[in-house]
Amino acid sequence: QVQLVESGGGLVQAGGSLRLSCAASGRTFSNAVMGWFRQAPGKEREFVAHMRWSVGSTYYADSVKGRFTISRDNAKNTVYLQMNSLKPEDTAVYYCAAKVVGTIQYDYWGQGTQVTVSS
């Protein structure tokens, strides 16, 4: 089992920044993909970014490219999402997730952290 715990959400004005953290514990694995997703009220959950843990390669949704950065701290088993130039449309519950490289489904999910961007 893998446990994921997000933190760092909050209320910020448009144009501001937040950094989300996702601490992984339990059965961690080097061949993991760590992802960030978000779900706004009344909308489906959407992909934000992911990182292949072992090599550090990243991929972003077009809506956040150039504003958000995913990174990791190997020693802390923690993945981060640095969010800059935030917009009201970034308001959502943000979830961290993990899966094994080469699989489609994310098997492990955190509880989510609320990000609210005011205009």
Coordinates of N, CA, C and O in Angstrom, one line a residue:
Q1 N 0.8 -1.2 0.0 CA 0.0 0.0 0.0 C 0.9 1.2 0.0 O 1.9 1.3 0.6
V2 N 0.4 2.3 -0.7 CA 1.1 3.5 -0.7 C 0.1 4.6 -0.1 O -1.1 4.6 -0.5
Q3 N 0.6 5.4 0.8 CA -0.2 6.5 1.3 C 0.3 7.8 0.8 O 1.5 8.0 0.8
L4 N -0.6 8.6 0.4 CA -0.3 10.0 -0.1 C -1.0 11.0 0.7 O -2.2 10.9 0.8
V5 N -0.2 12.0 1.1 CA -0.8 13.1 1.9 C -0.5 14.4 1.3 O 0.7 14.8 1.3
E6 N -1.5 15.1 0.9 CA -1.2 16.5 0.3 C -1.3 17.5 1.4 O -2.0 17.4 2.4
S7 N -0.6 18.6 1.1 CA -0.7 19.8 1.9 C -0.3 21.0 1.1 O 0.2 20.9 0.0
G8 N -0.6 22.2 1.7 CA -0.2 23.4 1.0 C -1.3 24.2 0.3 O -1.0 25.3 -0.2
G9 N -2.5 23.7 0.3 CA -3.5 24.4 -0.3 C -3.9 25.7 0.5 O -3.4 25.9 1.6
G10 N -4.8 26.5 -0.1 CA -5.2 27.7 0.6 C -5.9 28.7 -0.3 O -6.2 28.4 -1.4
L11 N -6.1 29.9 0.2 CA -6.7 31.0 -0.5 C -5.6 32.0 -0.9 O -4.8 32.4 -0.1
V12 N -5.6 32.3 -2.2 CA -4.6 33.2 -2.7 C -5.3 34.1 -3.8 O -6.3 33.7 -4.4
Q13 N -4.8 35.3 -3.9 CA -5.3 36.2 -4.9 C -4.8 35.9 -6.3 O -3.7 35.3 -6.4
A14 N -5.5 36.2 -7.3 CA -5.1 36.0 -8.7 C -3.7 36.6 -8.9 O -3.5 37.7 -8.4
G15 N -2.9 35.9 -9.6 CA -1.5 36.3 -9.8 C -0.5 35.8 -8.8 O 0.7 35.9 -8.9
G16 N -1.1 35.3 -7.7 CA -0.2 34.8 -6.6 C 0.3 33.4 -6.8 O 0.1 32.8 -7.9
S17 N 1.0 32.8 -5.8 CA 1.6 31.5 -5.9 C 1.3 30.7 -4.7 O 1.0 31.2 -3.6
L18 N 1.3 29.4 -4.9 CA 1.2 28.4 -3.9 C 2.1 27.2 -4.2 O 2.3 26.9 -5.4
R19 N 2.5 26.5 -3.2 CA 3.2 25.3 -3.5 C 2.6 24.1 -2.7 O 2.4 24.2 -1.5
L20 N 2.1 23.1 -3.5 CA 1.5 21.9 -2.9 C 2.6 20.9 -2.7 O 3.5 20.8 -3.5
S21 N 2.4 20.1 -1.6 CA 3.3 19.0 -1.3 C 2.5 17.7 -1.3 O 1.3 17.7 -0.9
C22 N 3.1 16.6 -1.6 CA 2.5 15.3 -1.6 C 3.6 14.4 -1.0 O 4.6 14.0 -1.7
A23 N 3.4 14.0 0.3 CA 4.3 13.1 0.9 C 3.8 11.6 0.7 O 2.7 11.3 1.1
A24 N 4.7 10.8 0.2 CA 4.4 9.4 0.0 C 5.0 8.5 1.1 O 6.2 8.7 1.5
S25 N 4.3 7.5 1.5 CA 4.8 6.6 2.5 C 4.2 5.2 2.2 O 3.3 5.0 1.4
G26 N 4.7 4.2 2.9 CA 4.3 2.9 2.7 C 5.2 2.2 1.7 O 6.4 2.4 1.6
R27 N 4.5 1.5 0.8 CA 5.3 0.8 -0.3 C 5.6 1.8 -1.4 O 4.8 1.9 -2.3
T28 N 6.7 2.4 -1.3 CA 7.1 3.4 -2.4 C 7.9 2.6 -3.4 O 8.5 1.5 -3.1
F29 N 7.9 3.0 -4.6 CA 8.6 2.3 -5.7 C 9.3 3.3 -6.7 O 8.7 4.4 -7.0
S30 N 10.4 2.9 -7.1 CA 11.2 3.8 -8.0 C 10.6 3.9 -9.4 O 10.9 4.9 -10.0
N31 N 9.8 2.9 -9.8 CA 9.3 3.0 -11.2 C 7.9 3.6 -11.1 O 7.0 3.1 -11.8
A32 N 7.7 4.6 -10.3 CA 6.4 5.2 -10.2 C 6.3 6.5 -11.1 O 7.3 7.1 -11.4
V33 N 5.1 6.8 -11.4 CA 4.7 8.1 -12.0 C 3.8 8.8 -10.9 O 2.9 8.2 -10.4
M34 N 4.2 10.0 -10.6 CA 3.5 10.8 -9.6 C 2.7 11.8 -10.4 O 3.3 12.6 -11.1
G35 N 1.5 11.9 -10.1 CA 0.6 12.9 -10.8 C -0.1 13.8 -9.9 O -0.4 13.5 -8.8
W36 N -0.5 15.0 -10.5 CA -1.4 15.9 -9.9 C -2.6 16.1 -10.7 O -2.5 16.2 -12.0
F37 N -3.7 16.0 -10.1 CA -5.0 16.2 -10.7 C -5.8 17.3 -10.0 O -5.4 17.6 -8.8
R38 N -6.9 17.8 -10.6 CA -7.7 18.7 -9.9 C -9.1 18.5 -10.3 O -9.4 18.1 -11.4
Q39 N -10.0 18.9 -9.4 CA -11.5 18.9 -9.7 C -12.1 20.1 -9.1 O -12.1 20.4 -7.9
A40 N -12.7 20.9 -10.0 CA -13.5 22.1 -9.7 C -14.9 21.7 -9.4 O -15.4 20.7 -10.0
P41 N -15.7 22.5 -8.7 CA -17.1 22.2 -8.4 C -17.9 22.0 -9.7 O -17.8 22.9 -10.6
G42 N -18.6 20.9 -9.8 CA -19.4 20.7 -11.0 C -18.7 20.2 -12.2 O -19.3 20.1 -13.3
K43 N -17.4 20.0 -12.1 CA -16.6 19.6 -13.2 C -15.9 18.2 -12.9 O -15.8 17.8 -11.8
E44 N -15.5 17.6 -14.0 CA -14.8 16.3 -13.9 C -13.4 16.6 -13.4 O -12.8 17.6 -13.7
R45 N -12.8 15.5 -12.8 CA -11.4 15.6 -12.4 C -10.6 15.7 -13.7 O -10.8 15.0 -14.7
E46 N -9.5 16.6 -13.7 CA -8.7 16.7 -14.8 C -7.2 16.6 -14.4 O -6.8 16.9 -13.3
F47 N -6.5 16.1 -15.4 CA -5.0 16.0 -15.2 C -4.4 17.4 -15.2 O -4.7 18.3 -16.0
V48 N -3.3 17.5 -14.3 CA -2.6 18.7 -14.3 C -1.1 18.5 -14.7 O -0.6 19.2 -15.6
A49 N -0.5 17.6 -14.1 CA 0.9 17.3 -14.4 C 1.3 16.0 -13.9 O 0.7 15.4 -12.9
H50 N 2.4 15.4 -14.4 CA 3.0 14.2 -13.8 C 4.5 14.2 -14.0 O 5.1 14.9 -14.8
M51 N 5.1 13.3 -13.2 CA 6.5 13.2 -13.2 C 6.9 11.7 -13.1 O 6.3 11.0 -12.2
R52 N 7.8 11.2 -13.9 CA 8.3 9.9 -13.8 C 9.4 10.0 -12.7 O 10.4 10.6 -12.9
W53 N 9.2 9.3 -11.6 CA 10.0 9.5 -10.4 C 11.5 9.2 -10.7 O 12.4 10.0 -10.3
S54 N 11.8 8.1 -11.4 CA 13.2 7.7 -11.5 C 14.0 8.6 -12.4 O 15.2 8.8 -12.1
V55 N 13.4 9.2 -13.4 CA 14.2 10.0 -14.3 C 13.9 11.5 -14.3 O 14.6 12.3 -14.9
G56 N 12.8 11.8 -13.6 CA 12.4 13.2 -13.4 C 11.8 13.8 -14.6 O 11.6 15.0 -14.7
S57 N 11.4 13.0 -15.6 CA 10.7 13.6 -16.8 C 9.3 14.1 -16.4 O 8.7 13.5 -15.5
T58 N 8.9 15.1 -17.0 CA 7.6 15.8 -16.6 C 6.7 16.0 -17.8 O 7.2 16.0 -19.0
Y59 N 5.4 16.2 -17.5 CA 4.4 16.4 -18.6 C 3.3 17.3 -17.9 O 3.0 17.1 -16.8
Y60 N 2.9 18.3 -18.7 CA 1.9 19.2 -18.2 C 0.7 19.3 -19.1 O 0.8 19.2 -20.3
A61 N -0.5 19.6 -18.4 CA -1.6 20.0 -19.2 C -1.4 21.4 -19.8 O -0.7 22.2 -19.2
D62 N -2.0 21.6 -21.0 CA -1.8 22.9 -21.7 C -2.2 24.1 -20.8 O -1.6 25.1 -20.8
S63 N -3.2 23.9 -20.0 CA -3.8 24.9 -19.2 C -2.9 25.5 -18.1 O -3.0 26.6 -17.6
V64 N -1.9 24.7 -17.8 CA -1.0 25.1 -16.7 C 0.5 25.2 -17.1 O 1.3 25.6 -16.4
K65 N 0.8 24.8 -18.4 CA 2.1 24.8 -18.9 C 2.7 26.2 -18.8 O 2.0 27.2 -19.2
G66 N 3.9 26.4 -18.3 CA 4.6 27.6 -18.1 C 4.2 28.3 -16.8 O 4.9 29.3 -16.4
R67 N 3.2 27.8 -16.1 CA 2.8 28.5 -14.8 C 3.1 27.5 -13.6 O 3.4 27.9 -12.5
F68 N 2.9 26.2 -13.9 CA 3.1 25.2 -12.8 C 4.3 24.4 -13.1 O 4.7 24.1 -14.2
T69 N 5.0 24.0 -12.0 CA 6.1 23.1 -12.1 C 6.0 22.0 -11.1 O 5.8 22.2 -9.9
I70 N 6.2 20.8 -11.6 CA 6.2 19.6 -10.7 C 7.7 19.2 -10.4 O 8.5 19.3 -11.3
S71 N 8.0 18.9 -9.2 CA 9.3 18.5 -8.8 C 9.3 17.5 -7.7 O 8.2 17.2 -7.2
R72 N 10.4 17.0 -7.3 CA 10.4 15.9 -6.3 C 11.7 16.1 -5.4 O 12.7 16.7 -5.8
D73 N 11.5 15.5 -4.2 CA 12.6 15.4 -3.2 C 12.8 14.0 -2.9 O 11.9 13.4 -2.2
N74 N 13.8 13.3 -3.4 CA 13.9 11.9 -3.2 C 14.1 11.5 -1.8 O 13.5 10.5 -1.3
A75 N 14.9 12.3 -1.1 CA 15.1 12.0 0.3 C 13.9 12.0 1.2 O 13.7 11.3 2.2
K76 N 12.9 12.9 0.8 CA 11.7 13.1 1.6 C 10.5 12.3 1.0 O 9.4 12.4 1.5
N77 N 10.8 11.6 -0.1 CA 9.7 10.9 -0.8 C 8.5 11.8 -1.0 O 7.3 11.5 -0.8
T78 N 8.8 13.0 -1.5 CA 7.8 14.1 -1.6 C 7.8 14.7 -3.0 O 8.9 14.9 -3.6
V79 N 6.6 14.9 -3.6 CA 6.5 15.5 -4.9 C 5.8 16.9 -4.6 O 4.9 17.0 -3.7
Y80 N 6.2 17.9 -5.4 CA 5.7 19.2 -5.2 C 5.0 19.7 -6.5 O 5.3 19.2 -7.6
L81 N 4.1 20.6 -6.3 CA 3.5 21.3 -7.4 C 3.6 22.8 -7.1 O 2.9 23.3 -6.3
Q82 N 4.5 23.5 -7.7 CA 4.7 24.9 -7.6 C 3.7 25.6 -8.6 O 3.8 25.4 -9.8
M83 N 2.8 26.4 -8.1 CA 1.8 27.0 -8.9 C 2.0 28.5 -8.9 O 1.9 29.2 -7.8
N84 N 2.4 29.1 -10.0 CA 2.6 30.6 -10.1 C 1.5 31.2 -11.0 O 0.9 30.5 -11.8
S85 N 1.4 32.5 -11.0 CA 0.5 33.2 -11.8 C -0.9 32.6 -11.8 O -1.6 32.3 -12.8
L86 N -1.4 32.3 -10.6 CA -2.6 31.6 -10.4 C -3.8 32.4 -10.9 O -3.8 33.7 -10.8
K87 N -4.8 31.7 -11.5 CA -6.0 32.4 -12.0 C -7.2 31.8 -11.3 O -7.2 30.7 -10.7
P88 N -8.3 32.6 -11.3 CA -9.5 32.1 -10.6 C -9.9 30.7 -11.1 O -10.5 29.9 -10.4
E89 N -9.7 30.4 -12.4 CA -10.1 29.1 -13.0 C -9.2 28.0 -12.5 O -9.5 26.8 -12.8
D90 N -8.2 28.3 -11.7 CA -7.3 27.2 -11.1 C -8.0 26.7 -9.8 O -7.5 25.8 -9.2
T91 N -9.0 27.4 -9.4 CA -9.7 27.0 -8.1 C -10.2 25.6 -8.3 O -11.0 25.2 -9.2
A92 N -9.8 24.7 -7.3 CA -10.2 23.3 -7.4 C -9.7 22.6 -6.1 O -8.8 23.1 -5.4
V93 N -10.1 21.4 -6.0 CA -9.4 20.5 -5.0 C -8.3 19.8 -5.8 O -8.6 19.2 -6.9
Y94 N -7.1 19.8 -5.3 CA -6.0 19.2 -6.0 C -5.6 17.9 -5.3 O -5.5 17.8 -4.1
Y95 N -5.4 16.9 -6.2 CA -5.1 15.5 -5.7 C -3.8 15.1 -6.2 O -3.4 15.3 -7.4
C96 N -3.1 14.4 -5.3 CA -1.9 13.7 -5.7 C -2.2 12.3 -6.0 O -3.1 11.7 -5.3
A97 N -1.5 11.7 -7.0 CA -1.8 10.3 -7.3 C -0.5 9.6 -7.7 O 0.4 10.2 -8.1
A98 N -0.5 8.2 -7.6 CA 0.6 7.5 -8.0 C 0.2 6.2 -8.8 O -0.8 5.6 -8.5
K99 N 1.1 5.8 -9.7 CA 0.8 4.6 -10.5 C 2.2 4.1 -10.9 O 3.2 4.7 -10.8
V100 N 2.2 2.8 -11.3 CA 3.4 2.2 -11.8 C 3.6 2.6 -13.3 O 2.6 2.7 -14.0
V101 N 4.8 2.9 -13.6 CA 5.2 3.2 -15.0 C 4.6 2.1 -16.0 O 4.7 0.9 -15.7
G102 N 4.0 2.6 -17.0 CA 3.4 1.7 -18.0 C 2.0 1.3 -17.8 O 1.4 0.7 -18.7
T103 N 1.4 1.6 -16.7 CA 0.0 1.3 -16.4 C -0.8 2.6 -16.7 O -0.3 3.7 -16.8
I104 N -2.1 2.3 -16.9 CA -3.0 3.4 -17.3 C -3.6 4.1 -16.0 O -3.7 5.3 -15.9
Q105 N -4.1 3.2 -15.1 CA -4.8 3.7 -14.0 C -3.9 4.2 -12.9 O -2.8 3.5 -12.6
Y106 N -4.2 5.3 -12.3 CA -3.6 5.7 -11.0 C -4.2 4.9 -9.9 O -5.4 4.9 -9.7
D107 N -3.4 4.1 -9.2 CA -3.9 3.2 -8.1 C -4.0 3.9 -6.8 O -4.8 3.4 -5.9
Y108 N -3.3 4.9 -6.5 CA -3.2 5.5 -5.2 C -3.5 7.0 -5.3 O -3.0 7.7 -6.2
W109 N -4.3 7.4 -4.3 CA -4.8 8.8 -4.4 C -4.7 9.4 -3.0 O -4.9 8.7 -2.0
G110 N -4.3 10.7 -2.9 CA -4.4 11.4 -1.6 C -5.8 11.9 -1.4 O -6.7 11.7 -2.2
Q111 N -6.0 12.6 -0.3 CA -7.3 13.0 0.2 C -7.7 14.4 -0.5 O -8.9 14.7 -0.5
G112 N -6.7 15.0 -1.1 CA -7.0 16.3 -1.7 C -6.7 17.5 -0.8 O -6.8 17.4 0.4
T113 N -6.4 18.6 -1.5 CA -6.2 19.9 -0.8 C -6.9 21.0 -1.6 O -6.7 21.0 -2.8
Q114 N -7.6 21.8 -0.9 CA -8.4 22.9 -1.6 C -7.5 24.1 -2.0 O -6.7 24.6 -1.1
V115 N -7.6 24.5 -3.2 CA -6.9 25.7 -3.7 C -8.0 26.7 -4.2 O -8.8 26.3 -5.0
T116 N -8.0 27.9 -3.6 CA -9.0 28.9 -4.0 C -8.3 30.1 -4.4 O -7.5 30.7 -3.7
V117 N -8.6 30.5 -5.7 CA -7.9 31.7 -6.2 C -9.0 32.8 -6.4 O -10.0 32.6 -7.1
S118 N -8.9 33.9 -5.7 CA -9.8 35.0 -5.7 C -9.4 36.0 -6.8 O -8.3 36.2 -7.0
S119 N -10.5 36.6 -7.4 CA -10.2 37.6 -8.5 C -10.0 39.0 -7.9 O -10.3 39.3 -6.7

